[in-house]
mmCIF file of C-alpha atoms in Angstrom:
data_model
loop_
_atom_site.group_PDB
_atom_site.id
_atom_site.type_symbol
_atom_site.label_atom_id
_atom_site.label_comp_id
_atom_site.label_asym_id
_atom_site.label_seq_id
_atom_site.Cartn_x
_atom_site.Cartn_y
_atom_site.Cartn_z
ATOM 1 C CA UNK A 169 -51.375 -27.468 -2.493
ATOM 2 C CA UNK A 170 -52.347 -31.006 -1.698
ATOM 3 C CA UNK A 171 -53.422 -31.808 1.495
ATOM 4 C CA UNK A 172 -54.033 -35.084 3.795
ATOM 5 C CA UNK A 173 -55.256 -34.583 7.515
ATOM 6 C CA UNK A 174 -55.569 -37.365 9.610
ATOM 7 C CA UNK A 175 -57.329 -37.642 13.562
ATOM 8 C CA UNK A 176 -57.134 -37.762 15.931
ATOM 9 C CA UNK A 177 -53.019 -37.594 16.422
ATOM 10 C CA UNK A 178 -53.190 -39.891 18.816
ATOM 11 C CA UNK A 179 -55.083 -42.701 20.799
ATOM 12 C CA UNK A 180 -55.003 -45.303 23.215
ATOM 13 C CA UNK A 181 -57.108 -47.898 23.751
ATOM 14 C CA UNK A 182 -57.331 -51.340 25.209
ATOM 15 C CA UNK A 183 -57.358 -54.867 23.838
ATOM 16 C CA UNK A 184 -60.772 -56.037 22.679
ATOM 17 C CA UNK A 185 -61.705 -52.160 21.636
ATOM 18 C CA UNK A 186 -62.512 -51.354 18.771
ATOM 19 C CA UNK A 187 -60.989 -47.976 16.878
ATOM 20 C CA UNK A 188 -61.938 -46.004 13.995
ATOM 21 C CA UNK A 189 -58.951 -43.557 12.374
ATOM 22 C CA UNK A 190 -60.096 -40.655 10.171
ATOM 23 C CA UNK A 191 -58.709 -39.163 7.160
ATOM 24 C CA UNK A 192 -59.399 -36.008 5.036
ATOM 25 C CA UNK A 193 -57.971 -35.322 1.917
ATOM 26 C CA UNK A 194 -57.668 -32.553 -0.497
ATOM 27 C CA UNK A 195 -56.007 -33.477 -3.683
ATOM 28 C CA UNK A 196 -55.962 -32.336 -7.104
ATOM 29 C CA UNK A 197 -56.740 -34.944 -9.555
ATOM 30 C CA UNK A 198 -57.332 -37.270 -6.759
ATOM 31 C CA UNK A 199 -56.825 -41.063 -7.943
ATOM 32 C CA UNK A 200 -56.574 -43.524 -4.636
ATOM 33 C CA UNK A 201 -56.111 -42.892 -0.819
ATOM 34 C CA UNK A 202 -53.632 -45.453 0.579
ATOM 35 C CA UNK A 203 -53.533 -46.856 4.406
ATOM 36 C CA UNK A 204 -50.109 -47.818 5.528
ATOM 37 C CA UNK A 205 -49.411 -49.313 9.079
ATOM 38 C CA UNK A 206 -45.598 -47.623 10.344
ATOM 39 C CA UNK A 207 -44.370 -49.585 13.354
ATOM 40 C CA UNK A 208 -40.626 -49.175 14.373
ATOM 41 C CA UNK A 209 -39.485 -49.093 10.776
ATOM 42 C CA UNK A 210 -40.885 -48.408 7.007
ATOM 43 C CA UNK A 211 -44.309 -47.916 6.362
ATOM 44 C CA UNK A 212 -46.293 -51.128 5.207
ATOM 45 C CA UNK A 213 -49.058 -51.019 3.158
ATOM 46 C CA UNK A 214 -52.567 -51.936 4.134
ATOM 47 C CA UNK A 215 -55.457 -50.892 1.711
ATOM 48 C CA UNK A 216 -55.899 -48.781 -1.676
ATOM 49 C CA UNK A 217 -59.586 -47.325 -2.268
ATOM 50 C CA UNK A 218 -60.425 -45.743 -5.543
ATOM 51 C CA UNK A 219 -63.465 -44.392 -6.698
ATOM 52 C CA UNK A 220 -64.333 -48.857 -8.482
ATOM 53 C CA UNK A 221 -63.103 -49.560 -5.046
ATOM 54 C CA UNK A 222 -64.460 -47.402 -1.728
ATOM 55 C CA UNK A 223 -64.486 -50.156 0.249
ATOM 56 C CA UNK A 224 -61.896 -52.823 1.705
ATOM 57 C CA UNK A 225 -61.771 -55.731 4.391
ATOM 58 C CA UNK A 226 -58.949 -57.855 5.629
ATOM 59 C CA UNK A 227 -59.355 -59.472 8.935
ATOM 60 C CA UNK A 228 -59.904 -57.400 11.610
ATOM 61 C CA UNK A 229 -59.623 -54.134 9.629
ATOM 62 C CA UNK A 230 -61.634 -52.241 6.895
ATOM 63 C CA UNK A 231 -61.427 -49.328 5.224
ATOM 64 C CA UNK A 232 -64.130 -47.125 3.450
ATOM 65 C CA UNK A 233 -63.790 -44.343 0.947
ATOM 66 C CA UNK A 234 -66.316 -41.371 1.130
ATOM 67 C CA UNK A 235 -65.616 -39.603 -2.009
ATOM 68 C CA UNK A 236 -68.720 -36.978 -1.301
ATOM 69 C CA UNK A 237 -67.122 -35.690 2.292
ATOM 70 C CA UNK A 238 -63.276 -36.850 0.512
ATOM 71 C CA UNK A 239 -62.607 -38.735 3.391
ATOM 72 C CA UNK A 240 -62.123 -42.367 4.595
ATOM 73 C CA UNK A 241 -61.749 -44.376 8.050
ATOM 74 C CA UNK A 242 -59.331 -47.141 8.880
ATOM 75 C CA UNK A 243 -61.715 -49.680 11.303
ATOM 76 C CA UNK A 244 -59.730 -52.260 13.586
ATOM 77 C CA UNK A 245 -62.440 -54.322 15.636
ATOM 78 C CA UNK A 246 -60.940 -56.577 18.391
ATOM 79 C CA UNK A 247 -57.609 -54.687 18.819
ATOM 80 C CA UNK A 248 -54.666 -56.435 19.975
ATOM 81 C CA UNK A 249 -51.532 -55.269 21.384
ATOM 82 C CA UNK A 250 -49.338 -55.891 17.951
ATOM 83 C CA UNK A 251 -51.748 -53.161 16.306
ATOM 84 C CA UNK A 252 -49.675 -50.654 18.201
ATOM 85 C CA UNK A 253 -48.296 -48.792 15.533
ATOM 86 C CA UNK A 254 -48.511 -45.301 13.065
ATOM 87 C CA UNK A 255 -51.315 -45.760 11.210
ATOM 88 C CA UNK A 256 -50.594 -43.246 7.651
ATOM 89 C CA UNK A 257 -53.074 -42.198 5.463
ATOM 90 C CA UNK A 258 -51.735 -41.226 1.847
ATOM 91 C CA UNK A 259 -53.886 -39.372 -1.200
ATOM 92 C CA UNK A 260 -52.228 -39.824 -4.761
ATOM 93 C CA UNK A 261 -52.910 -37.996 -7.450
ATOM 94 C CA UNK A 262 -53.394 -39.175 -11.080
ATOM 95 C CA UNK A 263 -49.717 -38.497 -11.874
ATOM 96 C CA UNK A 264 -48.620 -40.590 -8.673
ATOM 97 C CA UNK A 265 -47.825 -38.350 -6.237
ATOM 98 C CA UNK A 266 -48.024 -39.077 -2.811
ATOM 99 C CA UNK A 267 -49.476 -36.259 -0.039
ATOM 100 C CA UNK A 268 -49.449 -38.279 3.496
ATOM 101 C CA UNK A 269 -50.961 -37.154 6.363
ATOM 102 C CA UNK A 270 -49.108 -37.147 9.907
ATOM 103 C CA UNK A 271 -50.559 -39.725 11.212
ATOM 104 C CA UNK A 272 -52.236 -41.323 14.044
ATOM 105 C CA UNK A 273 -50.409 -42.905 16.814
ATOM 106 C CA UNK A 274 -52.422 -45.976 18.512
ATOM 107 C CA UNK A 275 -51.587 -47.593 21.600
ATOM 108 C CA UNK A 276 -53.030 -50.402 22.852
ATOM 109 C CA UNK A 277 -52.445 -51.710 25.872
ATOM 110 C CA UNK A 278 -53.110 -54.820 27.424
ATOM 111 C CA UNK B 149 -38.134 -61.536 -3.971
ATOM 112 C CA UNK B 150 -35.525 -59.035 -1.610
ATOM 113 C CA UNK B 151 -37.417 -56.317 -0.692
ATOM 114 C CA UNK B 152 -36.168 -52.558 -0.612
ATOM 115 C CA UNK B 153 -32.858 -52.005 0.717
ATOM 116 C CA UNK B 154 -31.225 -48.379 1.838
ATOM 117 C CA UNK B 155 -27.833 -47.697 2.985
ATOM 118 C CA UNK B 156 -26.122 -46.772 5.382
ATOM 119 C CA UNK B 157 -28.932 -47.321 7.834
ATOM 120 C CA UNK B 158 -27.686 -44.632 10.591
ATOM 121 C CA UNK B 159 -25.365 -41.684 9.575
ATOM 122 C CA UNK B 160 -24.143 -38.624 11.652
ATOM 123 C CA UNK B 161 -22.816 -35.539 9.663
ATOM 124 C CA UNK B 162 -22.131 -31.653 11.014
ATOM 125 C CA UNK B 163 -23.787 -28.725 9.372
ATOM 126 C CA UNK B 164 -22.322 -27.919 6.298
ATOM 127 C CA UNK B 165 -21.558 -31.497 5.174
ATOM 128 C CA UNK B 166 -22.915 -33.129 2.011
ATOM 129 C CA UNK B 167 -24.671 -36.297 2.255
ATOM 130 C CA UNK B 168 -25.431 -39.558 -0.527
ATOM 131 C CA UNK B 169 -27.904 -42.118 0.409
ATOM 132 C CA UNK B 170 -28.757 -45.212 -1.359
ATOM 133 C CA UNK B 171 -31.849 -46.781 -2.483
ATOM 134 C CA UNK B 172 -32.530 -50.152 -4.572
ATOM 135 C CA UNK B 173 -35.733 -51.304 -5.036
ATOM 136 C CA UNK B 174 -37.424 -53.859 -5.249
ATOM 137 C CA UNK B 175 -36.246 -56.055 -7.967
ATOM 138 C CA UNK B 176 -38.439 -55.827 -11.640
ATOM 139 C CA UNK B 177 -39.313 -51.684 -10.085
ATOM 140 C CA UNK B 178 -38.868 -48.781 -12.230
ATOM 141 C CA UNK B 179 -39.996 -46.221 -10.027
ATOM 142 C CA UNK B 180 -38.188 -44.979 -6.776
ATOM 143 C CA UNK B 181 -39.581 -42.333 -4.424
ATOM 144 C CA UNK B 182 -38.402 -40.646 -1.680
ATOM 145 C CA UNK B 183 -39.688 -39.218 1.326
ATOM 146 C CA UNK B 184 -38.269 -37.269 4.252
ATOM 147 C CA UNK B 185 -39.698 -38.084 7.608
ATOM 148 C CA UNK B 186 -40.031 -35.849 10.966
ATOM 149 C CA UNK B 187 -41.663 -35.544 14.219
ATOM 150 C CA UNK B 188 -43.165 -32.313 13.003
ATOM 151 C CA UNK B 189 -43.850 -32.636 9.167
ATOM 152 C CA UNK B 190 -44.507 -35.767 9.281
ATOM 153 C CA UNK B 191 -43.603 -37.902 5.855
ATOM 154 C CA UNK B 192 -42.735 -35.526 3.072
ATOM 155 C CA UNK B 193 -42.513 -36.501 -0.859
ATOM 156 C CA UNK B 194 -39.137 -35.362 -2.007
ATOM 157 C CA UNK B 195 -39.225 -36.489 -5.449
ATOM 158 C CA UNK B 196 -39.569 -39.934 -7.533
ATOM 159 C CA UNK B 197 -37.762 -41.285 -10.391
ATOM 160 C CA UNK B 198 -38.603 -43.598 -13.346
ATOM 161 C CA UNK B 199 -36.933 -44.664 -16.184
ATOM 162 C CA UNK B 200 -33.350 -42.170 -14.896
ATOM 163 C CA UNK B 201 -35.544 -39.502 -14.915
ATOM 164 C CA UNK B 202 -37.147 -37.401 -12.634
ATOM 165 C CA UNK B 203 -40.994 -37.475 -12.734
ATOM 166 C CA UNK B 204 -42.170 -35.821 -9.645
ATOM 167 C CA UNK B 205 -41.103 -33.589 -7.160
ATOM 168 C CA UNK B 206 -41.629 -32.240 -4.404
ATOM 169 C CA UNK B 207 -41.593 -28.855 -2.439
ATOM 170 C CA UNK B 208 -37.963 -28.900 -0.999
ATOM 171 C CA UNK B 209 -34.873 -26.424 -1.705
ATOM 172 C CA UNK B 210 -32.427 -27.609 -4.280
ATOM 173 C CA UNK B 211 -29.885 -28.792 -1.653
ATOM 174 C CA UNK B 212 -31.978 -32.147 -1.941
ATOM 175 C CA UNK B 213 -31.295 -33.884 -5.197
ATOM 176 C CA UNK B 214 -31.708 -37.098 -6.595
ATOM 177 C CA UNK B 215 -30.644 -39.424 -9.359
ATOM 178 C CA UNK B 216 -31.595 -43.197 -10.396
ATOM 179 C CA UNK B 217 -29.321 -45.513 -12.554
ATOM 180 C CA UNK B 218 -30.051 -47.770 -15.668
ATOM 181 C CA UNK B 219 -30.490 -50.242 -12.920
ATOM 182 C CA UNK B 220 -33.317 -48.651 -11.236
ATOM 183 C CA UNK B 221 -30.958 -47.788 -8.240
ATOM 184 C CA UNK B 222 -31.290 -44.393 -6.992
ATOM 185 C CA UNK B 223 -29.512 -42.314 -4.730
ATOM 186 C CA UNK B 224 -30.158 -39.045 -3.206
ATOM 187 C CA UNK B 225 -28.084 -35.954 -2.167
ATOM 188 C CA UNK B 226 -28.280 -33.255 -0.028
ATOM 189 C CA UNK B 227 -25.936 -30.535 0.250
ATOM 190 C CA UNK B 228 -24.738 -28.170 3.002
ATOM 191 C CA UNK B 229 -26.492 -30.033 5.273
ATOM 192 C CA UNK B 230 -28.465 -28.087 8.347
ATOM 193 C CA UNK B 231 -29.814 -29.313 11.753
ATOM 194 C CA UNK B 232 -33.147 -29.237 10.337
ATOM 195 C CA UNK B 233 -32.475 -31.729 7.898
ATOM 196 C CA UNK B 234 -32.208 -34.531 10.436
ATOM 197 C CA UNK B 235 -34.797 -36.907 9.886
ATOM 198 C CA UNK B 236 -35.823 -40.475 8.704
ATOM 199 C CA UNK B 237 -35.238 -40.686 4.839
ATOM 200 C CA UNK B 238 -37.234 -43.444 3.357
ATOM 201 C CA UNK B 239 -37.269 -44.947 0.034
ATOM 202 C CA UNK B 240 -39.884 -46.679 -1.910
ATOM 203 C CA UNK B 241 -40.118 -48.615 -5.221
ATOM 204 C CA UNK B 242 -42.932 -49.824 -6.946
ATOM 205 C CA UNK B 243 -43.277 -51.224 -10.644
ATOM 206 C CA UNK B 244 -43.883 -48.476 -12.402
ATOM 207 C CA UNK B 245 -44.705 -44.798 -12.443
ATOM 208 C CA UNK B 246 -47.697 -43.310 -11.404
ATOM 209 C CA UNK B 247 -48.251 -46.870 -9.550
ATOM 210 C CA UNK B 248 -50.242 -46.688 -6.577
ATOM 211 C CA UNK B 249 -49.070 -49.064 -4.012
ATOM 212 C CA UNK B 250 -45.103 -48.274 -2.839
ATOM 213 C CA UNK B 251 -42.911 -50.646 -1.469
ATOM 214 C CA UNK B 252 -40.938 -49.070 1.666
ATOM 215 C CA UNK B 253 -37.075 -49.550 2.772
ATOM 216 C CA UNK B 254 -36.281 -49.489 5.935
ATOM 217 C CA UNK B 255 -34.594 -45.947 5.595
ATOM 218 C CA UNK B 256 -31.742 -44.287 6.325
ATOM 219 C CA UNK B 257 -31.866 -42.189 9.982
ATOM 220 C CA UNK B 258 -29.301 -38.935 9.062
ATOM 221 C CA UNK B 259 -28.402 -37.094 12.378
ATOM 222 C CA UNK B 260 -27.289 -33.213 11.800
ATOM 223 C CA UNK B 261 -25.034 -32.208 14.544
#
């Protein structure tokens, strides 16, 4: 059975800091690992890394894919209170299906 | 374009109850998923449809079922509803089958009394 682990469950920081989220996957026929940011409502979508693309940027967060360890880490430098949020990790396999992890919680506060 | 839409947002049903929730994507999407979501499981894949048929599913009993319409619409039933079924049910569409990025709804909250 597949299986997505994220850590830790939860974290709080302040603003300024700078957080790294794991995420450990074990999925057959493994395609992409997705990063989704869940605040009070659905889940919207951050990054996609595949094994043409283990590495992503935008803004103040990145995302790397280690496909030797099958794992990756969310990076927010410079945190600010609106990154509160659930930060989802998701592994999908070649026939699209999605295993998520449960998620880490961050709080940052002011 | 409109982005995902579920209905009804909030619903309260007692144990035994059935239950239909509806999903339309995004418009242009062929493929709807669904997910249940929890405190303690997390977000669960309940199964995804493309093209009025089902493609993928996942490991729930068959009082969850699902359906999607010529018009990519899809809605999703679960029968003999129990307490543990309360949860967050989300829905997400994205162009095409086997497609990795999903567009979310807002989802529908279902409350089990």
């Amino acid at each position: 059975e597949d299986k997505v682990v994220q850590s830790p469950l939860s974290l709080v920081v302040h603003e300024g800091d700078t957080v790294t989220l794991n995420c450990s996957y074990e999925v057959t026929n493994f395609r992409s690992l997705l990063w989704y940011k869940q605040e009070k409502k659905a889940p919207t979508f951050l990054f996609m890394l595949t094994s043409s693309g283990i590495e992503k940027k935008s803004g103040r967060l990145s995302s790397i894919l280690d496909k030797k360890e099958l794992s990756s880490i969310l990076n927010i430098t410079a945190t600010q209170t609106g990154d509160s949020a659930i930060y989802l990790c998701a592994g999908n396999t070649n026939a699209g299906k999605s295993t998520f992890g449960d998620g880490t919680t961050l709080t940052v506060k002011p | 374009k409109a982005g995902v839409t579920q209905t009804p947002r909030y619903l309260i049903k007692t144990r035994g109850q059935q239950v239909t929730l509806s999903c339309s994507p995004i418009s242009g999407h062929r493929s709807v998923s669904w997910y249940q979501q929890t405190p303690g499981q997390g977000l669960q894949f309940l199964f995804e449809y493309f093209s009025e048929t089902q493609r993928n599913k996942g490991n729930f009993p068959g009082r969850f079922s699902g359906r999607q319409f010529s018009n990519s619409r899809s809605e999703m039933n679960v029968s003999t509803l129990e307490l543990g079924d309360s949860a967050l049910y989300l829905c997400a569409s994205s162009p095409r089958t086997g497609t990795d990025t999903q567009y979310f709804g807002p989802g529908t909250r279902l409350t089990v009394l």
